[in-house]
XYZ file of C-alpha atoms in Angstrom:
227
model
C 0.000 0.000 0.000
C 1.960 2.996 -1.288
C 0.509 6.393 -0.479
C 0.563 9.578 1.600
C -1.372 10.242 4.819
C -4.528 8.750 3.270
C -2.825 5.418 3.830
C -0.348 6.677 6.399
C -3.121 6.662 8.989
C -2.952 2.892 8.633
C 0.571 2.987 9.987
C 1.041 2.554 13.713
C 4.551 1.196 14.075
C 6.616 1.774 10.927
C 5.114 -0.044 7.940
C 2.437 -1.835 9.979
C -1.307 -1.136 10.026
C -2.656 0.716 13.041
C -5.497 -0.712 15.112
C -8.013 1.709 13.572
C -7.722 0.005 10.178
C -6.286 -3.396 11.030
C -9.690 -5.041 11.393
C -10.853 -3.704 8.028
C -7.619 -4.715 6.311
C -7.709 -8.218 7.763
C -11.329 -8.624 6.742
C -10.769 -7.465 3.178
C -7.210 -8.679 2.493
C -6.370 -11.107 5.281
C -6.909 -14.360 3.423
C -4.590 -13.358 0.561
C -2.299 -10.777 2.198
C -2.340 -11.121 6.003
C 0.556 -8.686 6.541
C 0.389 -5.909 3.934
C 3.363 -3.570 3.814
C 2.305 0.081 4.188
C 4.723 2.506 2.496
C 2.925 5.722 3.371
C 4.067 9.010 4.914
C 1.855 11.964 5.822
C 2.324 14.955 3.536
C 4.026 13.002 0.779
C 3.780 14.211 -2.779
C 4.601 12.217 -5.877
C 8.232 13.351 -5.914
C 8.693 12.253 -2.300
C 7.286 8.800 -2.985
C 9.462 8.420 -6.075
C 12.557 9.352 -4.067
C 11.685 6.797 -1.382
C 11.219 4.055 -3.967
C 14.415 4.954 -5.811
C 16.362 4.918 -2.558
C 15.468 1.447 -1.395
C 12.297 1.684 0.666
C 10.682 -1.215 -1.166
C 12.413 -4.466 -0.166
C 13.930 -6.496 -2.990
C 11.988 -9.611 -2.011
C 8.747 -7.675 -2.448
C 9.863 -6.301 -5.800
C 10.213 -9.827 -7.217
C 7.306 -11.402 -5.343
C 4.542 -10.340 -7.729
C 2.434 -9.155 -4.797
C -0.068 -6.463 -5.838
C 0.633 -2.799 -5.171
C -2.174 -0.391 -4.332
C -1.071 3.142 -5.236
C -2.819 6.308 -4.065
C -0.796 9.511 -4.418
C -1.223 13.057 -5.709
C -3.625 14.648 -3.231
C -0.883 16.653 -1.536
C 0.409 17.847 -4.909
C -2.978 19.385 -5.668
C -3.347 20.824 -2.163
C 0.102 22.411 -2.410
C -0.744 24.185 -5.654
C 0.549 21.835 -8.345
C -1.549 21.787 -11.506
C -3.409 18.637 -12.548
C -0.858 18.191 -15.353
C 2.096 18.456 -12.943
C 0.381 16.045 -10.570
C -0.348 13.461 -13.248
C 3.229 13.663 -14.530
C 4.402 12.914 -10.991
C 2.006 9.973 -10.697
C 3.194 8.701 -14.085
C 6.810 8.785 -12.885
C 5.899 6.609 -9.880
C 3.867 4.185 -12.004
C 6.652 3.839 -14.579
C 9.211 3.163 -11.834
C 6.998 0.425 -10.390
C 6.422 -1.130 -13.801
C 10.151 -1.128 -14.552
C 11.430 -2.223 -11.158
C 8.884 -4.727 -9.853
C 6.942 -7.726 -11.100
C 3.820 -6.562 -9.302
C 0.388 -5.763 -10.667
C -0.456 -2.161 -9.808
C -3.863 -0.825 -8.806
C -3.783 2.941 -9.219
C -6.488 4.789 -7.313
C -8.085 7.932 -8.625
C -7.733 11.047 -6.468
C -10.442 10.953 -3.802
C -12.949 13.759 -3.158
C -11.586 16.461 -0.850
C -12.622 19.887 0.381
C -15.165 21.544 2.620
C -17.513 22.564 -0.194
C -17.525 19.520 -2.442
C -19.035 19.578 -5.041
C -20.241 23.200 -4.809
C -19.296 26.063 -2.523
C -22.278 27.318 -0.557
C -24.245 29.509 -0.249
C -23.687 30.894 -3.737
C -23.372 27.470 -5.366
C -20.107 28.156 -7.163
C -18.177 25.019 -8.132
C -15.487 24.071 -5.648
C -12.037 24.979 -7.029
C -10.606 21.848 -5.412
C -13.251 19.688 -7.059
C -12.418 21.045 -10.502
C -8.722 20.219 -10.231
C -9.438 16.761 -8.788
C -11.798 15.952 -11.649
C -9.320 17.299 -14.201
C -6.548 15.238 -12.633
C -8.675 12.068 -12.679
C -9.606 12.605 -16.332
C -5.898 12.943 -17.132
C -5.162 9.767 -15.145
C -7.676 7.869 -17.248
C -5.981 9.043 -20.440
C -2.548 8.278 -19.001
C -3.487 4.681 -18.193
C -4.904 4.185 -21.685
C -1.687 5.481 -23.261
C 0.489 3.289 -21.049
C -1.556 0.213 -21.917
C -1.280 0.990 -25.604
C 2.460 1.606 -25.379
C 3.476 -1.286 -23.160
C 2.299 -4.910 -22.980
C 3.410 -4.970 -19.338
C 1.270 -1.958 -18.483
C -1.696 -3.573 -20.190
C -1.298 -6.733 -18.134
C -0.251 -5.170 -14.836
C -1.833 -1.715 -14.506
C -5.396 -1.183 -13.354
C -7.264 2.016 -12.438
C -9.632 1.903 -9.454
C -12.424 4.466 -9.207
C -13.631 4.525 -5.610
C -14.685 8.174 -5.395
C -18.390 7.472 -5.176
C -18.155 5.346 -2.017
C -17.240 8.501 -0.068
C -20.162 10.555 -1.372
C -23.817 10.815 -0.442
C -26.603 10.202 -2.953
C -26.623 13.942 -3.713
C -22.908 13.944 -4.527
C -21.751 15.623 -1.320
C -18.854 14.308 0.757
C -20.213 12.041 3.475
C -18.812 13.789 6.530
C -19.114 10.651 8.663
C -16.466 9.082 6.454
C -13.985 11.949 6.670
C -11.963 13.657 9.356
C -12.910 17.295 10.138
C -10.428 18.503 7.503
C -12.467 16.618 4.856
C -9.262 15.204 3.407
C -8.341 12.244 5.627
C -10.586 9.241 6.182
C -12.146 8.011 9.405
C -12.397 4.322 10.284
C -15.831 4.379 8.630
C -14.220 5.836 5.531
C -11.771 2.946 5.307
C -14.718 0.603 5.761
C -16.007 2.035 2.481
C -12.719 2.488 0.609
C -10.968 -0.833 1.201
C -13.902 -3.035 0.105
C -13.922 -1.017 -3.120
C -10.197 -1.621 -3.677
C -10.198 -5.327 -2.749
C -11.780 -6.715 -5.955
C -9.438 -4.578 -8.070
C -6.430 -6.038 -6.245
C -7.694 -9.587 -6.694
C -8.426 -9.083 -10.381
C -5.063 -7.409 -10.958
C -3.275 -10.239 -9.146
C -4.911 -12.861 -11.334
C -4.094 -11.004 -14.536
C -0.570 -10.162 -13.347
C 0.109 -13.793 -12.506
C -0.860 -14.821 -16.015
C 1.526 -12.220 -17.446
C 4.409 -13.203 -15.165
C 3.949 -16.879 -16.007
C 4.705 -16.077 -19.639
C 7.682 -13.995 -20.711
C 6.883 -10.796 -18.812
C 9.701 -11.242 -16.328
C 12.248 -11.241 -19.143
C 11.532 -7.603 -19.918
C 11.303 -6.186 -16.400
C 14.510 -4.606 -15.115
C 14.971 -5.058 -11.374
C 17.530 -2.326 -10.932
C 19.487 -2.218 -7.702
C 18.951 1.264 -6.325
C-alpha cells in the first residue's frame, strides 16, 4: 500500500497497520495478504514517494514477489498548488518506476474527493475549485493509463485504475462527513470501511491477470535495478 497520509493513517509502528484500520484490512485482504506492507508518509507528494522508492524503501523480495501494489498519491500535490498536469506527470513517474522495477500488478487509485464545499461552494453554489482540479486530474489519469496500456504490454497486463470516489459521497454527490476527518481530506475508520472493500476486488483481479503475465515472458523484460 503505497501512499501519503490517506494510507499513512494505517501505519502505527513503521510499515504496519494501526489498530483503527487493522480489522478492516484483515477482513478485506487477510486471506490473501495477512501482513500488507504500508509505504505511506503523511504529507508526501509524488516526488517524495518516487525518491523513497528509488532509494530502497521497497524491499527487494517484495519487488520480485509479484504481490499487488495499491497506489494512491497526488492529493498533496494538488493541495500544495501543483496543476493537474504536474500532478499526473508525478504519478506517471511513480507508475513507470513500479512497472520497470517490480513484477507486481499495480492498482492505481483515482484522487479521492476532498474539500469543505464539495461539489459546490455554498451559499452561492459556485463550483469548488478543489473539485475542478481533482476531476481534471482524474480525467488525465484515465488518459494516461490508456496510453500506457497501448504503449506497453506490461502496463496492459499489470496496470489497473480503481475508481472509488463514489463510495465517499452521499446520494446527492456531497462528501459524506461521517467518512472523513474534520479537515475533509483524511478518512475516518468508517471511511476505510467504504474504501478498502472497493479496492479489494481490483487487487484480486489485478493479481490474477498479473500472474498470467508473469507466467509467460513478462519477467524477461522487467529490469529489477538495484537502487
